[in-house]
Amino acid sequence: MRLSNAALASLATRAAGEVVVPAYDRASLAPGIVHLGLGAFHRAHQAVYTEHALRAGDHRWGIVGVSLRRADTSEALTPQDLLYALDVRDGAADSFQVIGALVALLVAPQSPAAVLDAMTDPRCHIVSLTITEKGYCRNPGNGALQFDHPDIAHDLREAAAPRSAIGFVVRALALRRAAGLGPFTVLSCDNLPSNGDTMRALTLAFARQTDAVLADWIAQEGAFPNTMVDRIVPLTTDADRARVAKQLGADDAWPVMTEPFSQWVIEDRFAGPRPAWEGAGAMLVRDARPYEQAKLRMLNGAHSALAYLGSVIGYGTVDQAIGAPAVLNFVESMLRDEVEPTLSRPALASYRAELFARFRNTALDHRLQQIATDGSQKLPQRWLESVRANLKRGAPTERLAFALAGWIAYLGGQDETGRNYAIADPLADTLTEAVRATLHADAVDAVRTLFEIESIFGCDLRAHTRFVSQVARHLEAIRKQGVVKAMGALVA
Ligand code: CS2
């Protein structure tokens, strides 16, 4: 039996008490939210908070999910009435919930007009985004919109059939304004610094190119709250599908896996109404930035260090990497000594302890290669902001330099056991070429060559010669002795 509306009733009786299923009338939901970038993360995070609001009786907040590229989510969920299971794994017993919040699922390249229709529906009040770092088409080094990005160039030419999230947002806002409607709130839920401010600046930069009056209207009437989103969501495997089917008594082509922990901090400045997400534990605040900065530099910063150093050693998952005492010590001291001093969020030591407990969750099977993707887009906010803050204060950068050396070693494409892996990154060609060209050269040359890539390192870091030689020294040690030995030689 396939998961479906019709199957729900029997699931509820069969697995009573074990699987929470939507008990509200799904047909009564209004399409109040359009979500761009319908991946597993949205389905395990924001959709769960919204599901809570629906169950509490506010039916204005059905979600229209939009896939911006591929049809795979639509192909998996459409035959099952857009229902899917959430499997929360803590290493002991899993808990299961069927989410009913999706009311439509659109594949943008198949029908951009249908996406724009959903965004201009007067009942739509929020357009949320999880489009990953690279979906913003910005230069990660200086934050500017990349007008020469193929999708942006296309959307400026053909505004009525956009490809990029920014193209969709600007076109839909123009249509709403022409129709006399107010703007929707744009809610970025990606791991970028000041994600709302960032999206606002990019949206305005795009709009200014074509329509200054529209740009002014967006600047005055629009709302782009900053958010901090946090929940670890590993890729779903066939073993996960089999386990979920057994528990549910129905097949789900694409259930989502996650951990018990979930956090959402949102600045409470919306252009219109919003769901009472606080009912499910979201924090509505005036300024999300201290939370977001701590999360990016600590959780995501540690994740990237584990991903690159762990992969080079030959580990496959986060729990394996953090299980190695040398790696744990390294990441712990990187956070404590070089990251936390750059942050203003309270209770950082207990936040750190909680992060490590989450990383040790053996049930998640969180692949390091998943985290390792798109380093060129992630490292500026995860590591380099901390590096800059420390350089400015004359504070230590040794461990962050070591992590960077680990990333450069990772770009070599082969781990210490001799296994090859692919580099998934929009700059993969540039990066692997730069590393290959310097593989047998002096480590300082290798580091200098990479630091020339301004879209990652800006123009400032290469001028810090002490920092450059720190990274080079660690790269040489990693190349000669391997990651674990080189880590051991770091002064405490
Ligand atoms: C991870 C994040 O893949 C990655 O880059 O660091 O997806 C991380 O799991 C989430 O941000 C946790 O909230």
XYZ file of C-alpha atoms and ligand atoms in Angstrom:
505
model
C 0.000 0.000 0.000
C 1.270 3.497 -0.892
C 0.977 6.375 1.543
C -2.061 8.505 0.525
C -5.049 10.400 1.894
C -7.092 7.219 1.606
C -4.462 5.231 3.511
C -4.298 7.740 6.377
C -7.336 6.438 8.248
C -6.054 2.903 8.351
C -2.544 4.092 9.311
C -4.020 5.957 12.240
C -5.729 2.831 13.577
C -2.985 0.366 12.662
C -0.168 2.292 14.227
C -2.185 4.100 16.871
C -0.014 6.091 19.209
C 3.122 5.376 17.240
C 2.643 7.497 14.141
C 1.129 10.967 14.301
C -0.982 11.609 11.210
C -2.737 14.831 10.095
C -6.141 14.851 11.756
C -7.278 18.130 10.166
C -9.175 18.445 6.901
C -6.449 18.831 4.277
C -8.966 19.957 1.663
C -9.690 23.054 3.745
C -6.102 24.394 3.658
C -5.437 27.700 1.897
C -2.134 28.140 0.013
C -0.680 30.719 2.416
C 3.008 29.872 1.957
C 4.963 29.321 -1.243
C 8.252 27.605 -0.534
C 11.045 27.822 -3.116
C 13.566 24.963 -2.962
C 11.527 22.050 -1.641
C 14.271 19.789 -0.335
C 14.500 17.457 2.631
C 15.605 20.302 4.903
C 12.413 22.305 4.437
C 10.322 19.167 4.854
C 12.047 18.302 8.155
C 12.156 21.843 9.536
C 9.825 24.705 8.543
C 7.088 22.354 7.289
C 6.997 20.679 10.712
C 6.457 24.018 12.491
C 3.727 24.848 9.976
C 2.147 21.415 10.440
C 1.822 22.276 14.116
C -0.038 25.498 13.277
C -2.396 23.572 10.975
C -3.099 21.012 13.669
C -3.815 23.859 16.068
C -6.627 24.918 13.716
C -5.208 27.777 11.606
C -5.833 26.492 8.086
C -4.471 29.528 6.229
C -1.024 28.011 5.937
C -0.956 25.206 3.431
C 2.435 25.067 1.683
C 2.866 25.235 -2.098
C 6.233 23.527 -2.560
C 8.334 24.560 -5.539
C 11.268 22.602 -6.922
C 13.436 25.049 -8.824
C 15.295 22.436 -10.854
C 14.503 18.766 -10.659
C 11.213 16.891 -10.787
C 12.301 14.109 -8.409
C 10.460 15.358 -5.300
C 7.301 15.901 -7.338
C 7.589 12.437 -8.877
C 7.985 10.892 -5.424
C 5.272 12.814 -3.561
C 2.550 13.483 -6.158
C 1.406 9.828 -6.301
C 1.064 9.874 -2.504
C -1.117 13.001 -2.262
C 1.949 15.070 -1.183
C 2.065 13.274 2.153
C 5.393 12.153 3.563
C 6.787 10.687 6.752
C 9.238 12.366 9.094
C 11.466 9.884 10.907
C 13.061 11.402 14.023
C 16.084 9.351 15.062
C 17.881 9.576 18.386
C 19.707 6.275 18.367
C 17.152 4.568 20.625
C 13.568 4.500 19.347
C 12.538 6.440 16.237
C 9.403 8.535 16.273
C 7.298 9.000 13.179
C 4.964 11.682 11.945
C 3.095 12.053 8.660
C 3.157 15.641 7.443
C 0.120 16.925 5.538
C 1.081 20.592 5.097
C 1.926 20.441 1.376
C -1.084 21.451 -0.712
C 0.587 21.635 -4.126
C 3.935 20.797 -5.613
C 5.241 22.624 -8.654
C 8.345 22.079 -10.753
C 9.435 25.544 -11.829
C 11.121 24.674 -15.167
C 7.938 22.822 -16.212
C 5.598 25.698 -15.414
C 7.091 28.981 -14.231
C 3.680 30.611 -14.784
C 2.043 28.285 -12.247
C 4.695 29.274 -9.686
C 4.050 32.967 -10.334
C 0.286 32.356 -10.026
C 0.811 30.785 -6.602
C 3.019 33.677 -5.502
C 0.487 36.270 -6.643
C -2.503 34.545 -5.042
C -3.958 37.043 -2.536
C -4.006 34.253 0.076
C -0.212 33.854 -0.178
C 1.465 35.880 2.574
C 4.886 34.269 2.823
C 7.462 33.121 0.285
C 10.119 31.117 2.081
C 13.407 29.895 0.647
C 15.827 27.021 1.126
C 17.783 27.281 -2.100
C 21.271 26.610 -0.648
C 24.106 29.110 -0.616
C 24.672 28.974 -4.352
C 20.974 29.608 -5.123
C 21.473 33.272 -4.188
C 23.730 33.836 -7.224
C 25.943 36.099 -5.192
C 29.667 36.514 -5.017
C 30.398 34.830 -1.657
C 33.512 36.964 -1.206
C 31.782 40.366 -1.334
C 28.079 39.512 -1.324
C 27.227 41.258 -4.628
C 24.619 39.882 -7.037
C 26.326 38.097 -9.944
C 24.736 39.807 -12.925
C 26.730 37.503 -15.200
C 25.304 34.378 -13.528
C 23.468 32.525 -16.341
C 20.179 32.365 -14.380
C 20.256 36.041 -13.410
C 21.171 37.108 -16.946
C 18.303 34.954 -18.233
C 15.788 36.355 -15.742
C 16.689 39.936 -16.577
C 16.010 39.131 -20.252
C 12.913 36.978 -19.758
C 11.192 38.243 -16.669
C 7.937 36.366 -17.320
C 9.544 32.917 -17.120
C 12.212 33.140 -14.427
C 14.688 30.468 -13.384
C 16.273 31.873 -10.246
C 14.571 32.384 -6.879
C 15.423 36.085 -7.118
C 13.846 36.293 -10.585
C 10.660 34.665 -9.254
C 10.474 36.914 -6.204
C 10.954 40.140 -8.162
C 8.520 39.166 -10.927
C 5.862 38.059 -8.427
C 6.251 41.257 -6.406
C 5.870 43.308 -9.605
C 2.679 41.421 -10.472
C 1.296 41.888 -6.956
C 2.006 45.579 -7.036
C 0.318 45.905 -10.453
C -2.701 44.035 -9.043
C -2.915 46.348 -6.042
C -1.875 43.633 -3.602
C 0.636 44.063 -0.804
C 3.958 42.218 -0.893
C 4.476 38.819 0.689
C 7.139 38.390 3.348
C 10.323 36.867 1.923
C 11.690 34.415 4.469
C 15.181 33.135 3.722
C 15.957 29.916 5.621
C 19.459 29.286 4.303
C 22.750 29.190 6.184
C 23.937 32.637 5.147
C 24.935 35.529 7.378
C 21.984 37.931 7.817
C 20.081 35.806 5.324
C 17.073 38.164 5.194
C 19.176 41.304 4.739
C 21.206 39.431 2.128
C 18.097 38.404 0.172
C 16.721 41.929 0.428
C 19.901 43.477 -0.997
C 20.006 40.982 -3.882
C 16.289 41.447 -4.626
C 16.679 45.223 -4.720
C 19.815 45.016 -6.875
C 17.904 42.874 -9.381
C 14.749 45.015 -9.320
C 16.737 48.247 -9.789
C 18.038 46.924 -13.104
C 14.585 46.917 -14.626
C 12.217 49.065 -12.582
C 13.379 51.670 -10.076
C 9.819 52.389 -8.908
C 9.275 48.716 -8.140
C 12.585 48.627 -6.293
C 11.506 51.580 -4.144
C 8.152 49.905 -3.409
C 9.925 46.685 -2.324
C 12.343 48.689 -0.197
C 9.468 50.462 1.558
C 6.756 47.824 1.787
C 8.658 44.545 1.666
C 9.777 42.455 4.625
C 12.819 40.190 4.706
C 13.289 38.997 8.303
C 16.575 37.309 9.179
C 16.268 33.744 10.457
C 18.442 31.107 12.033
C 17.468 27.577 11.054
C 18.909 24.470 12.641
C 18.167 20.791 12.234
C 20.447 18.081 10.904
C 18.862 16.323 7.925
C 20.912 13.553 6.320
C 20.099 12.241 2.843
C 17.428 9.528 2.750
C 18.678 6.038 1.853
C 16.893 2.889 0.679
C 17.405 1.400 4.144
C 15.515 4.402 5.543
C 12.679 3.827 3.070
C 12.403 0.181 4.094
C 12.359 1.009 7.816
C 9.728 3.728 7.373
C 7.520 1.426 5.262
C 7.648 -1.214 7.968
C 6.756 1.217 10.707
C 4.070 2.999 8.721
C 2.522 -0.027 7.069
C 2.628 1.976 3.829
C 5.282 2.840 1.262
C 6.666 6.357 1.172
C 8.892 7.055 -1.850
C 10.739 9.867 -0.075
C 10.484 10.078 3.699
C 12.806 12.510 5.497
C 15.228 11.649 8.289
C 16.195 13.964 11.091
C 17.363 14.381 14.687
C 15.204 15.277 17.724
C 16.816 18.754 17.984
C 15.230 21.594 16.065
C 15.627 25.336 16.360
C 14.184 28.272 14.435
C 14.876 31.868 15.401
C 12.940 34.402 13.330
C 12.897 38.188 13.400
C 9.299 39.172 14.004
C 8.805 41.685 11.219
C 6.391 40.387 8.611
C 4.610 42.295 5.858
C 1.345 40.499 6.670
C 0.045 37.644 8.816
C 2.157 34.624 9.726
C 1.531 31.218 11.308
C 1.939 30.955 15.086
C 5.176 29.011 14.638
C 6.069 29.792 18.251
C 3.447 27.173 19.181
C 5.938 24.587 17.918
C 8.890 26.222 19.672
C 10.119 28.801 17.161
C 11.646 31.881 18.790
C 10.339 35.184 17.452
C 12.940 37.836 18.242
C 13.960 41.349 17.356
C 17.464 40.457 16.207
C 18.332 36.927 15.036
C 21.931 37.730 14.140
C 23.695 36.652 17.348
C 22.018 33.218 17.034
C 22.647 32.950 13.347
C 26.296 33.942 13.637
C 26.930 31.464 16.452
C 25.181 28.692 14.551
C 27.039 29.370 11.290
C 30.475 29.658 12.859
C 30.064 26.902 15.456
C 27.750 24.194 14.118
C 28.375 24.719 10.428
C 32.023 25.683 11.000
C 32.610 22.462 12.961
C 30.663 20.475 10.367
C 32.883 21.697 7.551
C 36.045 20.975 9.565
C 34.778 17.452 10.252
C 33.773 17.014 6.611
C 37.151 17.915 5.108
C 39.541 16.597 7.751
C 37.393 13.497 8.377
C 37.108 12.720 4.663
C 40.861 13.044 4.156
C 41.455 10.621 7.039
C 38.977 8.230 5.397
C 35.885 8.492 7.604
C 32.432 8.373 6.058
C 30.124 9.947 8.636
C 30.023 12.740 11.214
C 29.711 10.366 14.182
C 32.747 8.382 12.988
C 34.855 11.518 12.647
C 33.852 13.011 16.002
C 34.419 9.568 17.580
C 38.159 9.906 16.907
C 39.696 11.575 19.998
C 42.226 13.596 17.974
C 39.484 15.015 15.767
C 37.209 15.762 18.718
C 40.016 17.587 20.539
C 40.869 19.565 17.463
C 37.327 20.691 16.690
C 36.618 21.424 20.333
C 39.642 23.680 20.692
C 38.965 25.322 17.329
C 35.533 26.376 18.594
C 36.555 27.233 22.139
C 39.725 29.172 21.383
C 39.184 30.666 17.940
C 35.459 30.838 17.216
C 33.588 31.511 20.459
C 35.645 34.649 21.268
C 34.230 36.167 18.050
C 30.594 35.673 19.117
C 28.067 37.463 21.288
C 25.421 34.781 21.849
C 25.146 33.812 25.548
C 25.975 30.347 26.967
C 28.396 29.317 24.238
C 30.065 26.530 26.217
C 26.801 24.683 26.777
C 25.823 25.330 23.148
C 29.104 23.674 22.144
C 28.513 20.663 24.397
C 25.055 20.241 22.897
C 26.497 20.380 19.360
C 28.926 17.591 20.099
C 26.156 15.436 21.553
C 24.196 15.954 18.328
C 27.228 15.086 16.179
C 27.579 11.792 18.096
C 24.087 10.621 17.054
C 24.952 7.286 15.426
C 21.460 6.747 14.018
C 21.726 9.668 11.595
C 24.454 8.262 9.376
C 25.199 11.830 8.307
C 27.636 11.559 5.400
C 30.684 13.836 5.445
C 30.531 14.116 1.667
C 27.069 15.697 1.941
C 28.494 18.475 4.122
C 31.662 18.762 2.008
C 29.721 19.938 -1.063
C 29.946 23.586 -2.154
C 32.838 24.556 0.117
C 33.506 27.660 -1.978
C 30.037 28.931 -1.044
C 30.159 27.893 2.612
C 33.634 28.634 3.939
C 33.473 32.447 3.818
C 30.730 32.585 6.484
C 31.676 29.392 8.344
C 35.430 29.983 8.837
C 36.706 33.125 7.190
C 34.600 35.547 9.209
C 36.131 34.094 12.387
C 39.598 34.292 10.819
C 39.083 37.977 9.981
C 37.785 38.781 13.469
C 40.843 37.103 15.022
C 43.341 38.737 12.679
C 41.868 42.095 13.554
C 42.274 41.501 17.288
C 45.646 39.796 17.000
C 44.014 36.604 18.329
C 45.105 33.049 17.384
C 44.126 31.564 14.012
C 46.150 28.328 14.213
C 43.230 25.911 14.186
C 41.199 27.709 11.573
C 44.355 27.721 9.453
C 44.635 23.977 10.020
C 41.018 23.466 8.932
C 41.713 25.452 5.759
C 44.763 23.308 5.097
C 42.457 20.292 5.520
C 40.124 21.707 2.881
C 43.019 22.192 0.449
C 44.168 18.621 1.127
C 40.579 17.469 0.545
C 40.519 19.179 -2.857
C 43.228 16.711 -3.949
C 40.354 14.238 -4.448
C 41.915 11.253 -2.645
C 41.826 10.202 1.011
C 44.698 8.797 3.037
C 43.572 5.219 2.360
C 43.927 5.867 -1.392
C 40.197 6.138 -2.127
C 39.132 8.733 -4.712
C 36.081 10.926 -4.368
C 34.506 13.659 -6.485
C 34.579 17.349 -5.561
C 31.055 18.783 -5.776
C 31.317 22.562 -5.945
C 30.287 25.227 -8.449
C 33.997 26.172 -8.540
C 35.172 22.537 -8.699
C 37.132 22.995 -11.932
C 38.978 26.098 -10.766
C 39.693 24.565 -7.366
C 40.917 21.168 -8.493
C 43.022 22.731 -11.214
C 44.635 25.123 -8.744
C 45.377 22.295 -6.328
C 46.605 19.898 -8.988
C 48.973 22.513 -10.394
C 50.563 22.984 -6.996
C 50.440 19.413 -5.692
C 54.182 18.996 -5.925
C 55.025 22.630 -5.455
C 55.835 24.412 -2.282
C 52.835 24.501 0.090
C 53.073 28.298 0.289
C 52.551 28.479 -3.480
C 49.565 26.183 -3.224
C 47.957 28.327 -0.529
C 48.768 31.562 -2.366
C 47.205 30.252 -5.570
C 43.977 29.404 -3.775
C 43.879 32.660 -1.837
C 43.914 34.457 -5.201
C 40.304 33.273 -5.726
C 38.600 36.476 -4.674
C 35.056 35.123 -4.701
C 36.075 32.971 -1.725
C 38.879 34.835 0.022
C 38.196 38.449 -0.916
C 41.277 40.577 -1.551
C 42.306 40.956 2.085
C 43.333 37.528 3.349
C 46.231 36.958 0.970
C 47.876 40.076 2.369
C 48.133 38.462 5.825
C 51.412 36.718 5.192
C 51.593 35.158 8.654
C 48.213 33.571 8.158
C 49.157 32.350 4.679
C 52.295 30.709 6.045
C 50.339 29.169 8.913
C 47.997 27.476 6.437
C 50.977 26.417 4.305
C 52.825 24.940 7.298
C 49.776 22.853 8.212
C 49.225 21.772 4.625
C 52.783 20.550 4.453
C 52.396 18.671 7.734
C 49.150 17.055 6.530
C 50.762 16.048 3.239
C 53.807 14.570 4.981
C 52.367 13.007 8.139
C 48.648 12.675 7.554
C 45.862 14.581 9.280
C 45.850 12.831 12.666
C 49.602 13.148 13.278
C 49.612 16.733 12.080
C 46.762 17.515 14.445
C 48.649 15.975 17.326
C 51.535 18.362 16.695
C 49.349 21.450 17.144
C 50.331 23.280 20.302
C 47.662 23.066 22.986
C 25.576 21.120 6.991
C 24.206 21.725 7.263
O 25.492 20.201 4.831
C 25.933 21.119 5.526
O 26.665 21.983 5.060
O 26.529 21.812 7.735
O 23.257 21.290 6.352
C 23.741 21.436 8.697
O 23.470 20.071 8.892
C 22.509 22.241 9.055
O 22.769 23.600 8.832
C 22.091 21.996 10.490
O 21.167 22.921 10.895
